[in-house]
Short mmCIF file of C-alpha atoms and ligand atoms in Angstrom, two decimals:
data_model
loop_
_atom_site.label_atom_id
_atom_site.label_comp_id
_atom_site.label_asym_id
_atom_site.label_seq_id
_atom_site.Cartn_x
_atom_site.Cartn_y
_atom_site.Cartn_z
CA MET A 1 60.41 13.36 -42.73
CA THR A 2 62.19 16.25 -44.36
CA ASN A 3 64.04 15.79 -47.79
CA ILE A 4 67.86 14.89 -47.55
CA ASN A 5 69.46 18.16 -48.23
CA ASN A 6 66.83 20.19 -46.36
CA GLN A 7 66.01 22.26 -49.60
CA GLU A 8 63.16 23.32 -51.57
CA ILE A 9 62.36 21.10 -54.22
CA THR A 10 59.91 21.46 -57.30
CA VAL A 11 58.04 19.37 -59.75
CA GLU A 12 55.56 20.00 -62.42
CA TRP A 13 52.84 18.03 -63.90
CA LYS A 14 50.17 18.48 -66.57
CA SER A 15 47.06 16.41 -66.37
CA PRO A 16 43.99 16.25 -68.35
CA SER A 17 40.19 16.84 -67.59
CA ASN A 18 37.99 14.05 -69.06
CA LEU A 19 34.59 13.35 -70.22
CA ALA A 20 32.32 10.67 -68.65
CA ILE A 21 29.89 8.92 -70.85
CA VAL A 22 28.60 6.61 -68.07
CA LYS A 23 28.00 9.32 -65.30
CA TYR A 24 29.33 9.37 -61.80
CA TRP A 25 26.27 10.84 -59.78
CA GLY A 26 26.01 10.28 -56.04
CA LYS A 27 28.76 8.84 -53.57
CA LYS A 28 29.04 6.93 -50.24
CA ASP A 29 31.61 6.66 -47.53
CA ILE A 30 34.88 8.61 -48.46
CA GLN A 31 34.46 9.52 -52.07
CA LYS A 32 33.24 6.01 -53.10
CA PRO A 33 30.79 5.98 -56.32
CA LEU A 34 27.47 4.68 -55.93
CA ASN A 35 27.86 3.26 -59.54
CA PRO A 36 30.91 2.87 -62.10
CA SER A 37 31.56 5.30 -64.40
CA ILE A 38 33.53 5.22 -67.97
CA SER A 39 35.26 8.57 -69.63
CA PHE A 40 37.75 9.40 -71.92
CA SER A 41 40.56 11.89 -71.16
CA LEU A 42 40.82 15.06 -73.19
CA LYS A 43 43.91 16.31 -75.04
CA ASN A 44 43.50 20.10 -74.69
CA ALA A 45 41.72 20.86 -71.75
CA VAL A 46 44.62 20.40 -69.14
CA THR A 47 45.92 21.82 -65.85
CA THR A 48 49.52 22.41 -65.16
CA THR A 49 50.10 22.22 -61.56
CA ARG A 50 53.48 23.13 -60.13
CA VAL A 51 54.45 22.42 -56.86
CA THR A 52 57.38 23.76 -54.62
CA ALA A 53 58.18 21.93 -51.09
CA LYS A 54 60.18 23.88 -48.45
CA PRO A 55 60.94 22.08 -45.36
CA SER A 56 58.91 23.81 -42.45
CA ASP A 57 57.57 22.55 -39.12
CA GLN A 58 54.50 24.13 -39.68
CA GLY A 59 53.30 22.52 -43.20
CA GLY A 60 50.81 24.75 -44.95
CA PHE A 61 50.26 25.69 -48.21
CA THR A 62 49.60 28.74 -50.46
CA PHE A 63 47.25 27.90 -53.84
CA SER A 64 47.35 30.34 -57.06
CA LEU A 65 45.56 30.05 -60.16
CA ASP A 66 46.84 31.51 -63.42
CA GLY A 67 48.97 33.70 -61.05
CA ASN A 68 46.19 34.75 -58.69
CA LYS A 69 45.65 33.51 -55.31
CA LYS A 70 42.39 31.75 -55.43
CA GLU A 71 40.68 31.57 -51.98
CA THR A 72 37.61 29.56 -53.41
CA PHE A 73 39.84 26.53 -53.95
CA ASN A 74 41.51 26.55 -50.66
CA GLU A 75 39.10 24.20 -48.99
CA LYS A 76 39.46 21.67 -51.76
CA VAL A 77 43.25 21.62 -51.72
CA ALA A 78 43.44 21.88 -47.69
CA ASN A 79 40.69 18.81 -47.91
CA LEU A 80 43.05 16.66 -50.19
CA LEU A 81 46.39 17.66 -48.49
CA LYS A 82 44.80 16.67 -44.97
CA MET A 83 43.56 13.03 -46.55
CA ALA A 84 46.96 12.77 -48.11
CA THR A 85 49.33 13.41 -45.26
CA SER A 86 48.91 9.68 -43.86
CA THR A 87 50.24 8.23 -47.01
CA LEU A 88 52.46 11.24 -48.05
CA PRO A 89 54.03 12.37 -44.52
CA PHE A 90 56.10 15.00 -46.27
CA ILE A 91 53.22 17.16 -46.33
CA ALA A 92 53.33 17.76 -42.48
CA THR A 93 56.95 18.99 -42.64
CA HIS A 94 56.94 21.03 -45.77
CA HIS A 95 55.23 24.31 -46.80
CA LEU A 96 53.80 23.85 -50.34
CA THR A 97 53.42 26.54 -52.81
CA ILE A 98 51.17 25.19 -55.27
CA GLU A 99 50.76 27.04 -58.80
CA SER A 100 48.09 26.03 -61.61
CA SER A 101 46.85 27.14 -64.61
CA ASN A 102 44.48 25.84 -66.92
CA THR A 103 44.31 25.88 -70.55
CA PHE A 104 40.45 26.25 -70.88
CA PRO A 105 38.08 28.89 -69.24
CA HIS A 106 36.85 28.36 -65.85
CA SER A 107 32.97 27.57 -65.90
CA SER A 108 33.25 26.09 -69.16
CA GLY A 109 31.60 22.91 -68.72
CA ILE A 110 34.94 21.31 -68.60
CA ALA A 111 35.72 19.53 -65.32
CA SER A 112 38.52 21.71 -64.03
CA SER A 113 38.41 19.66 -60.55
CA ALA A 114 39.27 16.59 -62.56
CA SER A 115 42.61 18.02 -64.27
CA SER A 116 43.28 20.24 -61.36
CA MET A 117 43.05 17.38 -58.71
CA SER A 118 44.86 14.70 -60.59
CA ALA A 119 47.64 17.28 -61.55
CA LEU A 120 48.04 17.82 -57.58
CA ALA A 121 47.88 14.30 -56.55
CA LEU A 122 50.65 13.41 -59.37
CA CYS A 123 52.91 16.41 -58.22
CA LEU A 124 52.29 14.96 -54.25
CA THR A 125 53.07 11.62 -55.08
CA ASP A 126 55.97 12.70 -57.17
CA LEU A 127 57.40 14.89 -54.33
CA GLN A 128 57.18 12.09 -51.84
CA ARG A 129 59.29 9.69 -54.09
CA MET A 130 61.61 12.28 -54.40
CA ILE A 131 62.20 13.05 -50.93
CA ASN A 132 62.38 9.37 -50.13
CA ASN A 133 65.14 9.21 -52.68
CA GLU A 134 63.51 6.50 -54.82
CA ALA A 135 65.49 5.56 -57.63
CA ASP A 136 62.33 4.11 -59.72
CA HIS A 137 60.71 7.10 -61.28
CA ASN A 138 57.59 5.26 -62.46
CA LEU A 139 54.58 6.37 -60.11
CA ASP A 140 52.24 3.63 -59.44
CA LEU A 141 49.10 5.12 -61.16
CA ARG A 142 46.59 3.40 -59.43
CA LYS A 143 47.52 4.65 -55.91
CA VAL A 144 47.60 8.37 -57.53
CA SER A 145 44.45 7.70 -58.84
CA GLU A 146 43.13 6.66 -55.37
CA LEU A 147 44.46 10.02 -53.76
CA ALA A 148 43.13 12.33 -56.74
CA ARG A 149 39.54 10.64 -56.00
CA LEU A 150 39.76 12.02 -52.48
CA GLY A 151 40.05 15.41 -53.97
CA SER A 152 37.32 14.88 -56.71
CA GLY A 153 35.77 11.75 -57.84
CA SER A 154 36.04 12.34 -61.54
CA ALA A 155 39.98 13.16 -60.95
CA ALA A 156 40.24 9.60 -60.26
CA ARG A 157 39.65 8.93 -63.99
CA SER A 158 42.12 11.42 -65.41
CA LEU A 159 45.66 9.77 -64.72
CA TYR A 160 45.67 7.78 -68.11
CA GLY A 161 45.26 8.29 -71.71
CA GLY A 162 42.32 6.92 -73.63
CA TRP A 163 39.53 5.02 -71.73
CA THR A 164 39.05 4.55 -68.08
CA ILE A 165 36.60 2.87 -65.80
CA TRP A 166 36.26 3.80 -61.94
CA GLY A 167 33.86 1.81 -59.78
CA GLU A 168 33.41 -2.15 -59.50
CA THR A 169 32.29 -3.47 -62.69
CA PRO A 170 31.71 -7.52 -62.92
CA THR A 171 33.32 -8.10 -66.34
CA ILE A 172 36.41 -5.70 -65.46
CA ALA A 173 38.27 -7.85 -63.19
CA ASN A 174 40.77 -5.08 -61.78
CA SER A 175 37.95 -2.54 -61.46
CA SER A 176 37.96 -0.72 -58.32
CA ASN A 177 35.74 1.88 -55.97
CA TYR A 178 39.09 3.13 -54.96
CA TYR A 179 40.81 4.02 -58.12
CA ALA A 180 40.00 4.01 -61.81
CA VAL A 181 41.97 1.83 -64.35
CA GLU A 182 42.80 2.00 -68.24
CA LEU A 183 40.21 0.15 -70.21
CA PRO A 184 42.19 -2.11 -72.96
CA ALA A 185 41.18 -3.27 -76.34
CA ILE A 186 39.33 -0.08 -77.51
CA HIS A 187 38.05 -0.20 -81.07
CA PRO A 188 40.25 2.11 -83.13
CA GLY A 189 37.15 4.51 -84.07
CA PHE A 190 36.74 5.24 -80.47
CA MET A 191 40.51 6.22 -79.90
CA GLN A 192 39.65 8.98 -82.46
CA ILE A 193 36.74 10.60 -80.73
CA THR A 194 36.30 14.25 -80.96
CA ASN A 195 34.59 16.52 -78.44
CA ALA A 196 33.32 19.89 -79.55
CA ILE A 197 32.39 21.66 -76.15
CA LEU A 198 29.45 24.01 -76.96
CA ILE A 199 29.60 27.12 -74.61
CA ILE A 200 25.86 27.55 -74.24
CA GLU A 201 25.90 29.76 -70.84
CA PRO A 202 29.25 30.46 -69.29
CA LYS A 203 28.10 31.51 -65.83
CA SER A 204 28.89 29.52 -62.93
CA LYS A 205 27.00 26.60 -62.06
CA LYS A 206 23.91 26.92 -59.70
CA VAL A 207 24.66 23.73 -58.16
CA SER A 208 28.27 22.22 -56.88
CA SER A 209 28.99 18.96 -57.90
CA SER A 210 29.18 18.08 -53.90
CA GLN A 211 25.59 19.41 -53.76
CA GLY A 212 24.43 17.38 -56.63
CA HIS A 213 26.01 14.12 -55.44
CA ALA A 214 24.36 14.56 -52.04
CA LEU A 215 21.04 14.83 -54.07
CA MET A 216 21.30 11.12 -54.56
CA ASN A 217 20.98 10.38 -50.90
CA ASN A 218 17.46 9.16 -50.49
CA HIS A 219 16.47 9.82 -53.98
CA PRO A 220 13.22 8.34 -55.05
CA TYR A 221 14.88 6.93 -58.18
CA GLY A 222 17.96 6.02 -56.32
CA ALA A 223 17.76 2.54 -56.66
CA ALA A 224 16.73 2.57 -60.54
CA ARG A 225 19.71 4.91 -61.31
CA ILE A 226 22.36 2.60 -60.06
CA GLN A 227 20.86 -0.37 -62.04
CA GLN A 228 20.41 2.20 -65.03
CA ALA A 229 24.30 2.87 -64.61
CA ASN A 230 25.47 -0.64 -64.39
CA ASP A 231 23.53 -1.88 -67.20
CA ASN A 232 24.85 1.32 -69.32
CA ALA A 233 28.44 0.71 -68.33
CA LEU A 234 28.20 -3.03 -69.51
CA GLN A 235 26.78 -2.17 -72.63
CA LEU A 236 29.33 0.58 -73.33
CA LEU A 237 32.02 -1.90 -72.49
CA GLU A 238 30.85 -3.98 -75.21
CA VAL A 239 30.27 -1.15 -77.61
CA LEU A 240 33.56 0.14 -77.06
CA ARG A 241 34.92 -2.85 -78.45
CA SER A 242 32.83 -3.45 -81.22
CA GLY A 243 32.85 0.40 -82.48
CA ASP A 244 29.04 0.77 -83.06
CA TRP A 245 28.54 4.47 -83.13
CA ASN A 246 24.87 4.54 -82.90
CA GLN A 247 24.85 2.31 -79.86
CA PHE A 248 27.46 4.72 -78.41
CA PHE A 249 25.30 7.96 -78.98
CA GLU A 250 22.29 6.02 -77.65
CA ILE A 251 24.11 5.28 -74.23
CA ALA A 252 25.82 8.52 -74.19
CA GLU A 253 22.55 10.55 -74.40
CA ASN A 254 20.55 8.37 -72.16
CA GLU A 255 23.22 9.05 -69.55
CA ALA A 256 23.33 12.83 -69.88
CA LEU A 257 19.49 13.00 -70.01
CA SER A 258 19.18 10.92 -67.12
CA LEU A 259 21.54 13.04 -65.05
CA HIS A 260 19.37 15.93 -65.71
CA ALA A 261 16.16 14.10 -64.93
CA LEU A 262 17.84 12.86 -61.95
CA MET A 263 18.47 16.71 -60.84
CA MET A 264 15.05 17.89 -62.07
CA SER A 265 13.37 15.14 -59.64
CA SER A 266 15.70 15.60 -56.62
CA ASN A 267 14.32 17.28 -53.57
CA PRO A 268 15.23 20.51 -54.00
CA GLY A 269 15.15 20.04 -57.59
CA PHE A 270 17.46 21.98 -60.14
CA THR A 271 16.84 22.67 -63.82
CA LEU A 272 20.29 23.34 -65.37
CA LEU A 273 19.61 23.32 -68.82
CA HIS A 274 19.38 26.34 -70.92
CA PRO A 275 16.64 26.54 -73.79
CA ASN A 276 19.56 26.46 -76.35
CA SER A 277 20.87 23.06 -74.68
CA LEU A 278 17.47 21.59 -75.73
CA LYS A 279 17.50 23.26 -79.21
CA VAL A 280 20.98 21.59 -79.64
CA ILE A 281 19.75 18.33 -78.57
CA GLU A 282 17.02 18.49 -81.26
CA GLU A 283 19.27 19.76 -84.16
CA VAL A 284 21.63 16.63 -83.23
CA ARG A 285 18.78 14.11 -83.34
CA LYS A 286 17.48 15.82 -86.75
CA ALA A 287 21.13 15.70 -88.29
CA ARG A 288 21.41 12.08 -87.15
CA ILE A 289 18.18 10.87 -88.92
CA GLU A 290 17.91 13.58 -91.94
CA GLN A 291 21.51 13.93 -92.78
CA ASN A 292 22.85 10.71 -91.50
CA LEU A 293 25.57 12.49 -89.79
CA PRO A 294 27.47 10.43 -86.87
CA VAL A 295 27.02 12.91 -84.13
CA GLY A 296 25.69 12.59 -80.72
CA PHE A 297 25.97 14.38 -77.36
CA SER A 298 26.68 14.11 -73.59
CA MET A 299 26.09 16.71 -70.88
CA ASP A 300 27.59 16.96 -67.50
CA ALA A 301 25.77 18.93 -64.28
CA GLY A 302 25.19 22.20 -66.43
CA PRO A 303 24.06 23.89 -69.58
CA ASN A 304 26.96 23.15 -71.93
CA VAL A 305 26.63 20.61 -74.47
CA HIS A 306 29.53 18.31 -75.60
CA LEU A 307 29.11 16.84 -79.36
CA LEU A 308 30.89 13.74 -79.81
CA TYR A 309 31.82 12.33 -83.29
CA PRO A 310 34.56 10.24 -85.11
CA LYS A 311 37.49 12.53 -85.88
CA CYS A 312 37.47 10.92 -89.73
CA GLU A 313 33.87 12.37 -90.04
CA GLU A 314 34.89 16.11 -89.10
CA LYS A 315 34.61 17.39 -92.67
CA LYS A 316 31.02 16.37 -93.12
CA ILE A 317 30.37 17.47 -89.59
CA LEU A 318 31.85 20.96 -89.36
CA PRO A 319 29.74 22.69 -92.02
CA TRP A 320 26.65 21.48 -89.91
CA ILE A 321 28.17 22.79 -86.69
CA LYS A 322 29.06 26.07 -88.49
CA ASN A 323 25.39 26.65 -89.66
CA ARG A 324 23.07 25.00 -87.37
CA ILE A 325 24.98 24.70 -83.82
CA LYS A 326 27.43 27.84 -83.62
CA PRO A 327 24.42 30.24 -83.45
CA LEU A 328 23.15 28.70 -80.45
CA CYS A 329 26.21 29.11 -78.63
CA TYR A 330 27.00 32.05 -76.24
CA GLN A 331 28.98 34.46 -78.29
CA GLN A 332 29.39 31.38 -80.79
CA GLN A 333 31.90 29.85 -78.55
CA ILE A 334 32.98 26.45 -79.25
CA ILE A 335 36.03 24.56 -77.62
CA PHE A 336 37.48 21.69 -79.93
CA ASP A 337 39.18 18.72 -78.09
CA GLN A 338 39.59 14.94 -78.57
CA LEU A 339 40.92 12.05 -76.96
CA GLY A 340 44.08 12.40 -75.15
CA ASP A 341 47.24 10.58 -74.06
CA GLY A 342 47.21 11.05 -70.49
CA PRO A 343 49.25 13.29 -67.89
CA GLU A 344 52.74 14.15 -68.40
CA ARG A 345 55.61 15.64 -66.03
CA THR A 346 56.61 18.57 -67.60
CA ASP A 347 59.55 19.92 -65.28
CA ILE A 348 63.19 19.25 -65.81
CA TYR A 349 64.34 19.99 -62.15
CA GLU A 350 65.42 16.28 -61.40
CA LEU A 351 68.44 15.23 -63.27
O1 PMV B 1 33.99 14.78 -59.75
P1 PMV B 1 32.98 15.42 -59.28
O2 PMV B 1 32.51 15.62 -57.84
O3 PMV B 1 33.21 17.10 -59.84
O4 PMV B 1 31.58 15.06 -60.04
C1 PMV B 1 31.63 14.95 -61.42
C2 PMV B 1 30.15 14.66 -61.91
C3 PMV B 1 30.05 14.48 -63.20
O5 PMV B 1 30.76 15.55 -63.87
C4 PMV B 1 28.27 15.21 -63.73
C5 PMV B 1 29.91 13.22 -63.76
C6 PMV B 1 31.24 12.52 -64.30
O6 PMV B 1 31.23 11.27 -64.01
O7 PMV B 1 32.21 13.28 -64.43
#
């Protein structure tokens, strides 16, 4: 299928990264999760992707990040395009120029695959809609989430603002292993969640997330992990409605530490924590007990630590961050973010 005027068309979307509180770790079949995961979308950490589709019998694509051709991402992009072609046939009959930029540094511990793959899935779905001349401008976000999932599992959760769940869960009727859905009725406190991302070690991760997920195949604690994640997901769903921050920190920290424990007990095993990651954890727990500060942490598969706290407590927490936490960060680097509203179309090409 070609576009009706046989002309180039361009679309641009901005999409956020997200932070999982219950972690997706391990997959089956085609990028389906071993357990449900729950996350919130970030506000400032976003990828903007512009795709220009030009009719061409050969198809093909070029990809650039921040103006530079990035061969390292070509395989991931090619993989997504290949899997998307059956539902979005324009991909086979157009050459795609894909230009991406991130608002956050690479290897900062913010999942760039979540924002970049969701932004790309939005652009591709929108281009097919325009080529089909569909009058309805609204995209079916579950379909886009399903497509984004094929690029990177966590990207499935970046299609909405606020809180999202991906993976079948008994108490959420519309939950699915194929796509993420929005979580309704969240306590207002958790719609104000702040995320201070502590850059402990800026170097690239020693283990890619695909390698990491593969470690769960035949993991000695595999079955227990699936049970734990399901229990944590059910509990977190309740906590997100009740607004209890202490229980929230318990679940978030249990998930972060379990993720690292699973990596350490894999074969081969990985230790991705930096000595300062452990020092931060100690400081957080001390601050909660000794100063009654409402702060907790999460971590993904790397050494950086995500501090979590309610926005309304910022005045109390910022001086503690400055005195106790900042000196533990690489070049005192901290990226402040908070819960965001989800993706947005940013071009004005279609009038
Ligand atoms: O989407 P992937 O394959 O990059 O995996 C993400 C894995 C974690 O960030 C560790 C957890 C999660 O749920 O985001």
